[in-house]
Tab-separated table of C-alpha atoms in Angstrom:
chain	number	residue	atom	x	y	z
T	235	MET	CA	1.389	7.796	10.399
T	236	SER	CA	0.509	9.239	13.513
T	237	ALA	CA	-3.046	7.542	14.172
T	238	HIS	CA	-1.682	4.158	13.530
T	239	GLY	CA	2.414	4.506	14.425
T	240	GLU	CA	2.006	2.592	17.602
T	241	GLY	CA	-0.001	-0.074	18.615
T	242	HIS	CA	-0.824	-2.034	15.727
T	243	PHE	CA	1.550	-4.422	14.513
T	244	HIS	CA	4.396	-2.277	12.549
T	245	THR	CA	5.426	1.176	14.085
T	246	ALA	CA	6.513	4.222	12.961
T	247	ALA	CA	10.058	3.282	13.671
T	248	HIS	CA	10.152	-0.319	12.020
T	249	MET	CA	9.033	1.948	9.310
T	250	ALA	CA	12.017	4.354	9.683
T	251	TRP	CA	14.197	1.059	9.664
T	252	TYR	CA	12.628	-0.205	6.657
T	253	TRP	CA	13.040	3.241	4.586
T	254	GLU	CA	16.723	2.933	5.388
T	255	GLN	CA	16.678	-0.567	3.647
T	256	TYR	CA	15.595	0.827	0.656
T	257	GLY	CA	17.805	3.889	0.483
T	258	GLY	CA	16.664	6.060	3.418
T	259	ASP	CA	15.276	8.884	1.344
T	260	PRO	CA	11.200	8.456	1.998
T	261	ALA	CA	10.917	11.206	-0.948
T	262	HIS	CA	12.909	9.025	-3.325
T	263	PRO	CA	10.014	7.275	-5.902
T	264	TYR	CA	11.392	3.866	-5.249
T	265	VAL	CA	10.928	3.938	-1.317
T	266	SER	CA	7.196	5.900	-2.253
T	267	PRO	CA	5.867	5.740	-5.353
T	268	LEU	CA	3.282	8.333	-4.643
T	269	ARG	CA	6.806	10.697	-5.121
T	270	VAL	CA	6.793	9.340	-9.116
T	271	ARG	CA	6.447	12.292	-11.369
T	272	ASP	CA	4.207	10.811	-14.027
T	273	VAL	CA	2.083	8.094	-13.056
T	274	SER	CA	-0.060	8.602	-16.086
T	275	ARG	CA	1.165	5.856	-18.305
T	276	LEU	CA	0.639	2.912	-15.349
T	277	PRO	CA	-1.161	0.091	-15.779
T	278	ARG	CA	-4.436	-0.683	-14.226
T	279	THR	CA	-3.676	-0.891	-10.686
T	280	LEU	CA	-4.846	-2.552	-7.644
T	281	LEU	CA	-4.299	-1.272	-4.126
T	282	VAL	CA	-4.823	-3.381	-0.986
T	283	LEU	CA	-4.384	-1.536	1.780
T	284	ALA	CA	-5.143	-2.309	5.589
T	285	ASP	CA	-7.496	0.260	7.485
T	286	CYS	CA	-4.953	0.128	10.546
T	287	ASP	CA	-1.846	0.752	8.591
T	288	LEU	CA	0.389	3.602	9.109
T	289	LEU	CA	0.893	4.200	5.401
T	290	ARG	CA	-2.836	4.104	4.861
T	291	ASP	CA	-3.527	7.491	4.087
T	292	GLU	CA	-0.475	7.628	1.692
T	293	GLY	CA	-1.909	4.737	-0.218
T	294	LEU	CA	-5.403	6.143	-0.451
T	295	ALA	CA	-3.617	9.590	-1.526
T	296	TYR	CA	-1.429	7.564	-4.171
T	297	ALA	CA	-4.977	6.102	-5.566
T	298	ARG	CA	-6.275	9.424	-5.937
T	299	ARG	CA	-3.451	10.506	-7.746
T	300	LEU	CA	-3.629	7.457	-10.078
T	301	GLY	CA	-7.117	8.182	-10.728
T	302	ALA	CA	-6.432	12.047	-10.943
T	303	ALA	CA	-4.027	10.856	-14.026
T	304	GLY	CA	-6.505	8.667	-15.844
T	305	VAL	CA	-5.201	5.270	-14.603
T	306	ASP	CA	-7.909	2.815	-13.704
T	307	CYS	CA	-7.103	1.962	-10.061
T	308	THR	CA	-9.000	0.212	-7.647
T	309	VAL	CA	-9.002	0.274	-3.772
T	310	HIS	CA	-9.412	-3.033	-1.563
T	311	LEU	CA	-9.092	-1.069	2.212
T	312	ASP	CA	-9.385	-3.619	4.780
T	313	PRO	CA	-11.215	-2.589	8.012
T	314	GLY	CA	-9.559	-3.702	11.111
T	315	VAL	CA	-6.432	-4.973	10.086
T	316	PHE	CA	-2.768	-3.679	9.994
T	317	HIS	CA	0.554	-3.642	7.889
T	318	GLY	CA	1.334	-7.103	6.833
T	319	PHE	CA	-1.963	-8.789	7.368
T	320	LEU	CA	-2.063	-10.441	3.997
T	321	GLY	CA	1.130	-12.908	4.977
T	322	LEU	CA	-1.012	-13.688	8.243
T	323	PRO	CA	-2.918	-16.857	8.772
T	324	LEU	CA	-6.035	-14.617	9.217
T	325	PRO	CA	-9.523	-14.274	7.475
T	326	ALA	CA	-9.400	-10.459	6.621
T	327	ALA	CA	-5.999	-12.050	4.426
T	328	ARG	CA	-8.078	-14.536	3.129
T	329	SER	CA	-10.602	-12.554	1.769
T	330	ALA	CA	-8.353	-10.059	0.549
T	331	LEU	CA	-6.154	-12.231	-1.371
T	332	THR	CA	-9.552	-13.821	-2.944
T	333	ALA	CA	-10.629	-10.481	-4.154
T	334	ALA	CA	-6.933	-9.910	-5.161
T	335	THR	CA	-7.235	-12.897	-7.381
T	336	ALA	CA	-10.686	-11.824	-8.825
T	337	TRP	CA	-9.411	-8.524	-9.897
T	338	LEU	CA	-6.385	-10.095	-11.359
T	339	ARG	CA	-8.361	-12.501	-13.297
T	340	ALA	CA	-10.591	-9.792	-14.389
T	341	THR	CA	-7.814	-8.136	-16.022
T	342	GLN	CA	-6.683	-10.636	-18.396
């Protein structure tokens, strides 16, 4: 979080506010899926991560945890973009959404 906590659209202060909206406890599994006790029965998973996201490292840690538990997990790490980029009219967002659509179609 320290590498991208300022200057990349969403800040550490924004994320603290979001955590409050979700219930206030960043250790709660509803706020952070990385905190779920058993992930072994989760379905095939796609994680779309922004390289300049202050939560990127947590997303990568979650992907490693899923993989270690035997969950088929794909990570799509988008370079040079920030948390929330998918909701903006950016070429990277279009590319990521196209890749996610292809992944979903292949999942059926």
